[in-house]
């Protein structure tokens, strides 16, 4: 995966989400997302593109699998953060915490695929997240619904893990014909999710 730039976090989270939500289809998807290939770092861009393409053909389960995979990716990324860094972020006031969490999100997004990047702009409690190079949005033909749910769910889960109450929605998606993938992050002023 190093030579293709695909991170193990992305592949492992997709595999686990398929296992959870489409257990009867797991054997089919393991033709591309096989555990041995994941351990040895041999899952390339073409097999991952095939998995995403077949998942889109599943209909609504695509959104559920992508969202669950994003949540797993966020949880596993935070679990791998140094304990001191997690403590510092959690202790920061909400305004600073949301910016620190988005730094964590940007690094997680970069780790999913070498060509993926995220940039964030904040205005008060509302952030605009531009995702470039999303493998989820690489489609031959336009689709009607945005395909950015993996990243939206991951950002939403990261905010929750650091006690921020946030809504994350997709405003634009390259897969639907837009020029960029743009998400809106609205952090509620209370700043406490639980």
Short mmCIF file of C-alpha atoms in Angstrom, two decimals, residues 30-185:
data_model
loop_
_atom_site.label_atom_id
_atom_site.label_comp_id
_atom_site.label_asym_id
_atom_site.label_seq_id
_atom_site.Cartn_x
_atom_site.Cartn_y
_atom_site.Cartn_z
CA UNK A 30 -12.54 -10.02 0.58
CA UNK A 31 -11.48 -10.89 -2.95
CA UNK A 32 -10.10 -7.32 -2.92
CA UNK A 33 -9.89 -6.44 0.78
CA UNK A 34 -8.34 -9.68 1.99
CA UNK A 35 -6.84 -9.64 5.47
CA UNK A 36 -3.51 -11.13 4.29
CA UNK A 37 -3.14 -8.35 1.72
CA UNK A 38 -3.92 -5.79 4.39
CA UNK A 39 -1.28 -7.18 6.77
CA UNK A 40 1.34 -7.36 4.04
CA UNK A 41 0.47 -3.98 2.52
CA UNK A 42 -0.43 -5.41 -0.89
CA UNK A 43 -3.83 -3.82 -1.50
CA UNK A 44 -3.51 -1.39 -4.38
CA UNK A 45 -5.50 1.37 -5.96
CA UNK A 46 -7.33 -0.83 -8.49
CA UNK A 47 -8.70 -3.31 -5.91
CA UNK A 48 -9.82 -0.45 -3.67
CA UNK A 49 -11.50 1.30 -6.61
CA UNK A 50 -13.28 -1.98 -7.42
CA UNK A 51 -14.54 -2.28 -3.84
CA UNK A 52 -15.88 1.28 -3.85
CA UNK A 53 -17.48 0.76 -7.26
CA UNK A 54 -19.24 -2.44 -6.16
CA UNK A 55 -20.31 -0.82 -2.89
CA UNK A 56 -21.96 2.02 -4.82
CA UNK A 57 -23.96 -0.60 -6.74
CA UNK A 58 -25.34 -1.86 -3.41
CA UNK A 59 -27.43 1.34 -3.11
CA UNK A 60 -28.14 2.63 0.41
CA UNK A 61 -25.71 0.16 2.05
CA UNK A 62 -22.91 2.17 0.39
CA UNK A 63 -23.69 5.20 2.56
CA UNK A 64 -23.98 3.06 5.68
CA UNK A 65 -20.70 1.22 5.03
CA UNK A 66 -18.86 4.44 4.14
CA UNK A 67 -20.16 6.15 7.29
CA UNK A 68 -19.27 3.21 9.55
CA UNK A 69 -15.81 3.00 7.96
CA UNK A 70 -15.30 6.73 8.61
CA UNK A 71 -16.28 6.26 12.26
CA UNK A 72 -13.86 3.36 12.65
CA UNK A 73 -11.09 5.33 10.99
CA UNK A 74 -11.64 8.24 13.40
CA UNK A 75 -11.75 6.01 16.48
CA UNK A 76 -8.64 4.06 15.49
CA UNK A 77 -6.77 7.26 14.59
CA UNK A 78 -7.54 8.83 17.97
CA UNK A 79 -6.61 5.59 19.77
CA UNK A 80 -3.19 5.77 18.06
CA UNK A 81 -2.58 9.40 19.06
CA UNK A 82 -0.09 9.94 21.83
CA UNK A 83 -1.93 10.12 25.17
CA UNK A 84 -0.44 13.54 25.92
CA UNK A 85 -1.79 14.94 22.63
CA UNK A 86 -5.28 13.56 23.36
CA UNK A 87 -5.16 15.11 26.85
CA UNK A 88 -4.06 18.51 25.54
CA UNK A 89 -6.82 18.57 22.91
CA UNK A 90 -9.49 17.55 25.42
CA UNK A 91 -8.33 20.21 27.90
CA UNK A 92 -8.41 23.03 25.31
CA UNK A 93 -11.34 25.47 25.31
CA UNK A 94 -13.99 24.60 22.68
CA UNK A 95 -12.90 27.27 20.17
CA UNK A 96 -9.31 26.05 20.15
CA UNK A 97 -10.34 22.40 20.50
CA UNK A 98 -12.33 22.43 17.25
CA UNK A 99 -9.26 23.74 15.41
CA UNK A 100 -7.03 21.12 17.02
CA UNK A 101 -9.53 18.38 16.16
CA UNK A 102 -9.55 19.54 12.55
CA UNK A 103 -5.75 19.26 12.52
CA UNK A 104 -6.19 15.67 13.63
CA UNK A 105 -8.82 15.21 10.89
CA UNK A 106 -6.50 16.65 8.25
CA UNK A 107 -3.70 14.27 9.22
CA UNK A 108 -6.11 11.32 9.26
CA UNK A 109 -7.42 12.23 5.79
CA UNK A 110 -3.84 12.48 4.47
CA UNK A 111 -3.17 9.00 5.86
CA UNK A 112 -6.07 7.40 3.97
CA UNK A 113 -4.57 8.09 0.55
CA UNK A 114 -1.38 9.90 -0.38
CA UNK A 115 -3.28 12.10 -2.87
CA UNK A 116 -5.95 13.22 -0.39
CA UNK A 117 -5.75 16.56 1.37
CA UNK A 118 -8.10 18.65 3.45
CA UNK A 119 -8.10 22.38 4.07
CA UNK A 120 -10.31 24.10 6.62
CA UNK A 121 -11.62 27.65 6.97
CA UNK A 122 -13.49 28.76 10.07
CA UNK A 123 -16.01 31.55 10.52
CA UNK A 124 -17.24 31.61 14.09
CA UNK A 125 -18.63 28.13 14.82
CA UNK A 126 -18.89 27.09 11.16
CA UNK A 127 -16.09 25.41 9.24
CA UNK A 128 -15.73 24.74 5.52
CA UNK A 129 -13.67 21.63 4.79
CA UNK A 130 -12.40 21.19 1.25
CA UNK A 131 -11.30 17.61 0.51
CA UNK A 132 -9.04 17.12 -2.51
CA UNK A 133 -8.17 13.74 -3.97
CA UNK A 134 -10.98 11.70 -2.42
CA UNK A 135 -10.97 8.13 -3.73
CA UNK A 136 -14.64 7.90 -2.80
CA UNK A 137 -15.56 10.53 -5.38
CA UNK A 138 -13.63 9.06 -8.32
CA UNK A 139 -16.47 8.03 -10.64
CA UNK A 140 -16.82 7.67 -14.40
CA UNK A 141 -20.33 9.06 -14.54
CA UNK A 142 -21.96 11.61 -12.29
CA UNK A 143 -24.08 10.35 -9.45
CA UNK A 144 -27.11 11.99 -7.89
CA UNK A 145 -26.08 11.78 -4.22
CA UNK A 146 -22.74 12.90 -2.74
CA UNK A 147 -20.25 10.12 -2.00
CA UNK A 148 -18.27 11.93 0.73
CA UNK A 149 -19.91 10.14 3.67
CA UNK A 150 -16.67 8.48 4.79
CA UNK A 151 -15.05 11.84 5.51
CA UNK A 152 -18.20 13.46 6.90
CA UNK A 153 -18.68 10.58 9.36
CA UNK A 154 -14.99 10.59 10.31
CA UNK A 155 -15.03 14.33 11.09
CA UNK A 156 -18.31 14.01 12.99
CA UNK A 157 -16.87 11.16 15.07
CA UNK A 158 -13.60 13.02 15.74
CA UNK A 159 -15.57 15.99 17.05
CA UNK A 160 -17.61 13.69 19.29
CA UNK A 161 -14.50 11.90 20.62
CA UNK A 162 -13.19 15.27 21.77
CA UNK A 163 -16.51 16.35 23.33
CA UNK A 164 -17.61 18.74 20.60
CA UNK A 165 -21.22 18.66 19.39
CA UNK A 166 -21.03 19.10 15.63
CA UNK A 167 -23.10 18.58 12.53
CA UNK A 168 -21.20 17.70 9.37
CA UNK A 169 -22.84 17.80 5.98
CA UNK A 170 -21.72 17.62 2.38
CA UNK A 171 -22.35 20.83 0.49
CA UNK A 172 -20.55 19.92 -2.74
CA UNK A 173 -19.19 16.66 -4.15
CA UNK A 174 -17.06 16.05 -7.24
CA UNK A 175 -18.98 12.82 -7.89
CA UNK A 176 -22.17 14.84 -8.46
CA UNK A 177 -20.43 17.19 -10.89
CA UNK A 178 -19.23 19.88 -8.51
CA UNK A 179 -15.67 21.17 -8.86
CA UNK A 180 -14.74 20.18 -5.31
CA UNK A 181 -15.79 18.15 -2.30
CA UNK A 182 -16.85 20.66 0.32
CA UNK A 183 -18.23 19.85 3.74
CA UNK A 184 -19.72 22.18 6.29
CA UNK A 185 -18.95 21.62 9.96
#
